[in-house]
XYZ file of C-alpha atoms in Angstrom:
259
model
C 74.951 112.248 87.461
C 74.774 111.867 91.051
C 77.201 109.019 92.681
C 75.915 105.892 93.518
C 76.706 105.812 97.152
C 76.241 102.379 99.205
C 74.492 101.722 102.015
C 77.446 101.555 104.441
C 76.325 102.481 108.437
C 79.663 103.109 110.089
C 81.816 104.168 107.317
C 81.789 107.472 104.865
C 82.435 108.564 101.337
C 81.844 104.603 100.311
C 80.821 104.992 96.579
C 80.454 102.073 93.468
C 82.176 104.335 90.260
C 79.471 102.498 88.459
C 77.009 104.211 85.877
C 79.174 106.829 84.836
C 78.930 107.518 81.013
C 81.624 107.571 78.313
C 82.593 109.695 75.687
C 82.027 106.605 73.904
C 78.545 105.701 74.658
C 79.159 103.656 77.043
C 78.712 103.253 80.670
C 80.686 102.034 83.671
C 79.841 98.841 85.048
C 78.305 98.919 88.713
C 79.811 96.520 91.274
C 82.900 96.100 89.575
C 84.997 99.623 91.108
C 84.098 100.458 94.671
C 86.085 103.733 96.582
C 85.523 104.787 99.593
C 87.239 106.034 102.983
C 88.564 104.248 105.891
C 87.713 100.997 106.634
C 88.393 100.428 110.395
C 84.682 100.922 111.327
C 82.450 98.503 109.969
C 80.043 97.163 111.502
C 79.257 92.733 110.806
C 76.201 94.066 109.011
C 77.911 97.030 107.080
C 80.687 93.928 106.543
C 78.271 91.521 105.030
C 76.690 94.052 102.716
C 79.991 94.165 101.315
C 80.275 90.757 100.820
C 76.811 90.407 99.022
C 77.605 93.337 96.762
C 80.680 91.532 95.023
C 83.690 93.062 96.840
C 86.625 90.746 96.702
C 89.757 92.738 96.966
C 90.337 95.418 98.826
C 93.603 98.396 98.415
C 94.668 100.154 100.940
C 96.734 103.507 99.771
C 97.205 104.112 103.484
C 100.690 104.705 104.768
C 102.018 101.893 107.420
C 100.844 103.872 110.548
C 97.773 104.522 109.411
C 96.913 100.808 108.898
C 98.370 100.212 111.986
C 96.271 102.916 114.050
C 92.832 102.029 112.335
C 93.508 98.651 110.458
C 90.500 97.782 107.668
C 87.686 95.743 108.991
C 87.271 93.230 106.269
C 84.566 90.125 105.327
C 85.464 87.521 104.967
C 87.306 85.994 101.883
C 88.184 89.516 100.857
C 92.059 89.822 99.978
C 93.429 92.690 101.429
C 96.323 94.352 99.428
C 98.219 97.289 101.280
C 100.122 99.846 99.066
C 100.861 102.804 100.107
C 100.659 105.815 98.334
C 102.965 107.793 100.417
C 105.477 106.537 103.394
C 103.687 109.434 105.721
C 100.296 110.694 105.536
C 100.867 113.711 103.405
C 97.040 114.241 103.467
C 97.426 115.353 107.450
C 93.709 113.490 107.367
C 94.653 111.439 110.265
C 96.612 113.751 112.157
C 95.145 114.324 115.773
C 93.805 117.831 117.114
C 97.412 117.951 119.124
C 99.651 117.442 116.355
C 97.579 120.027 113.883
C 97.652 122.453 117.334
C 101.562 121.704 117.271
C 101.994 122.758 113.381
C 98.897 124.415 111.831
C 97.481 127.214 114.776
C 99.052 130.508 113.195
C 98.348 130.225 109.687
C 94.874 129.940 107.846
C 96.257 129.217 104.877
C 98.540 126.331 106.235
C 95.950 123.177 105.454
C 95.825 124.765 101.704
C 99.229 125.272 101.321
C 99.764 121.628 102.433
C 97.354 119.929 100.243
C 98.564 121.793 97.302
C 101.819 120.458 97.904
C 100.622 116.765 98.445
C 98.604 117.033 95.301
C 101.630 117.786 93.611
C 103.986 114.992 95.644
C 100.273 112.976 94.090
C 101.794 113.241 90.717
C 105.881 112.931 91.296
C 106.562 111.071 94.603
C 108.027 107.930 93.106
C 105.887 105.910 95.630
C 102.519 107.645 94.414
C 103.327 106.842 91.149
C 104.695 103.016 91.895
C 101.139 102.599 94.198
C 98.745 103.457 91.025
C 100.766 101.690 88.651
C 99.920 98.261 90.987
C 96.544 99.575 91.084
C 95.986 99.648 87.204
C 97.509 95.696 87.845
C 95.008 94.885 90.669
C 92.356 96.062 87.820
C 93.493 94.456 85.040
C 93.568 90.898 86.731
C 90.023 91.575 88.551
C 87.696 89.789 85.893
C 85.213 89.077 88.623
C 83.595 90.763 91.313
C 84.408 94.050 92.987
C 87.445 95.848 93.431
C 87.357 98.256 96.346
C 90.449 101.160 96.424
C 90.823 103.529 99.819
C 91.960 105.772 101.524
C 91.151 107.392 105.147
C 88.838 110.217 104.208
C 88.682 108.439 100.433
C 89.245 112.039 98.903
C 92.860 112.288 97.748
C 95.041 109.464 97.377
C 91.622 107.846 96.212
C 90.689 110.677 94.542
C 93.436 111.085 92.123
C 93.149 107.022 91.704
C 89.235 107.336 90.593
C 90.528 110.209 88.172
C 93.206 108.475 86.672
C 91.074 105.584 86.139
C 87.880 107.255 84.812
C 90.425 108.730 82.050
C 91.407 105.972 80.874
C 87.891 104.646 80.505
C 86.884 107.268 78.702
C 84.808 109.019 81.478
C 84.642 113.165 80.254
C 86.466 115.407 82.462
C 83.940 117.145 83.745
C 82.065 114.077 84.918
C 85.140 113.136 86.336
C 86.128 117.103 88.284
C 82.246 116.450 89.645
C 82.941 112.878 91.174
C 86.013 114.168 92.297
C 84.371 116.927 94.449
C 81.625 114.701 95.474
C 83.602 114.062 98.633
C 82.584 117.092 100.354
C 78.996 115.884 100.007
C 79.870 112.932 102.110
C 82.442 114.307 104.344
C 80.041 116.849 105.675
C 80.190 114.629 109.270
C 83.604 114.172 109.542
C 84.648 117.619 108.529
C 82.115 118.999 111.126
C 83.755 116.753 113.878
C 87.596 117.717 113.179
C 86.314 121.656 112.570
C 84.856 121.456 115.949
C 87.361 119.770 117.591
C 89.944 122.485 115.800
C 87.115 125.278 117.730
C 87.534 123.811 121.338
C 90.105 125.599 123.009
C 92.008 126.284 119.505
C 92.379 129.160 117.142
C 90.296 130.935 114.375
C 93.522 129.774 112.083
C 93.494 126.281 113.091
C 89.929 126.283 112.044
C 90.238 127.169 109.100
C 93.356 125.044 108.235
C 91.580 122.273 109.472
C 88.634 122.720 107.633
C 91.352 122.998 104.304
C 92.812 119.750 105.364
C 89.016 118.075 105.540
C 87.584 118.930 101.941
C 88.357 118.838 98.250
C 88.493 121.649 96.213
C 88.992 122.655 92.813
C 92.219 124.132 93.389
C 93.508 121.005 94.186
C 92.630 119.017 91.443
C 94.026 121.996 89.532
C 97.624 121.946 91.034
C 98.184 118.088 89.873
C 96.265 118.898 86.465
C 98.343 121.861 86.085
C 101.689 120.498 87.030
C 100.683 117.635 84.739
C 100.182 119.419 81.580
C 103.435 121.529 82.356
C 105.693 118.481 82.592
C 104.198 115.957 80.887
C 101.777 117.265 78.503
C 98.461 116.181 79.032
C 96.756 113.446 81.621
C 96.204 110.419 79.020
C 100.131 110.870 78.380
C 100.835 110.729 82.025
C 99.091 107.913 82.350
C 100.981 106.293 79.360
C 104.167 107.304 79.630
C 104.593 107.457 83.897
C 102.080 104.754 85.211
C 102.586 102.850 82.161
C 99.154 102.202 81.057
C 99.854 100.812 77.712
C 97.030 100.989 75.046
C 96.055 97.614 75.041
C 95.724 97.956 78.627
C 93.544 100.447 78.054
C 91.219 98.509 75.903
C 91.627 95.879 78.411
C 90.223 97.876 80.753
C 87.394 99.162 79.262
C 86.325 95.609 78.231
C 86.834 94.887 81.819
C 84.701 98.067 82.951
C 82.869 99.018 80.314
C 79.071 97.979 78.948
């Protein structure tokens, strides 16, 4: 199915996870869990839209430096919760073109390699594991209204959060992967902007690596899944033993977010 795209005018990759069917015949509730890219450019109109949509909690997965450079703009009454997945932005999606030229101008696969390593770290780093545990704690406490979770582009740190949640809710792996890859459809403007910057006075290698940093691929998600399966047996076992989502909490989450 096509993801529910939110009508945001000054932001990108804003989606409602509602509508996805589960393997048990239920459906993820709408107006309960939202995912997005950065929120620093939201207009007053966008903020009013989110308030009317039911937004109650904004969970920000970005690093401290990212939040200082581009602080979220939120409607009154929305609680802000900063929960960094990484100490620094390992995805490099927030890096400016000067930084990218410095480190990524000679190897066309540098961006791809960085993203594979980043997805390993999304699984293994203690800060990531703690952030996703907190994500589930907030989901369990969110009895009414909508919780929104986001990073800079809404594709990697946010993407793995969506993979974890949809798995716990019982959505099938094919649909979960489709939701993950859908970020590419909603990041076309950002991808074009960043690759144009790289192309202006940059090298072909920089353009290639910038495109890798701006996108999601099956290979990135597979890097995380293969590591999880190798080290922990399966994604459900990883979520239960590392992230700590107990069977009782899984049932509670399904009661809260399925209909």
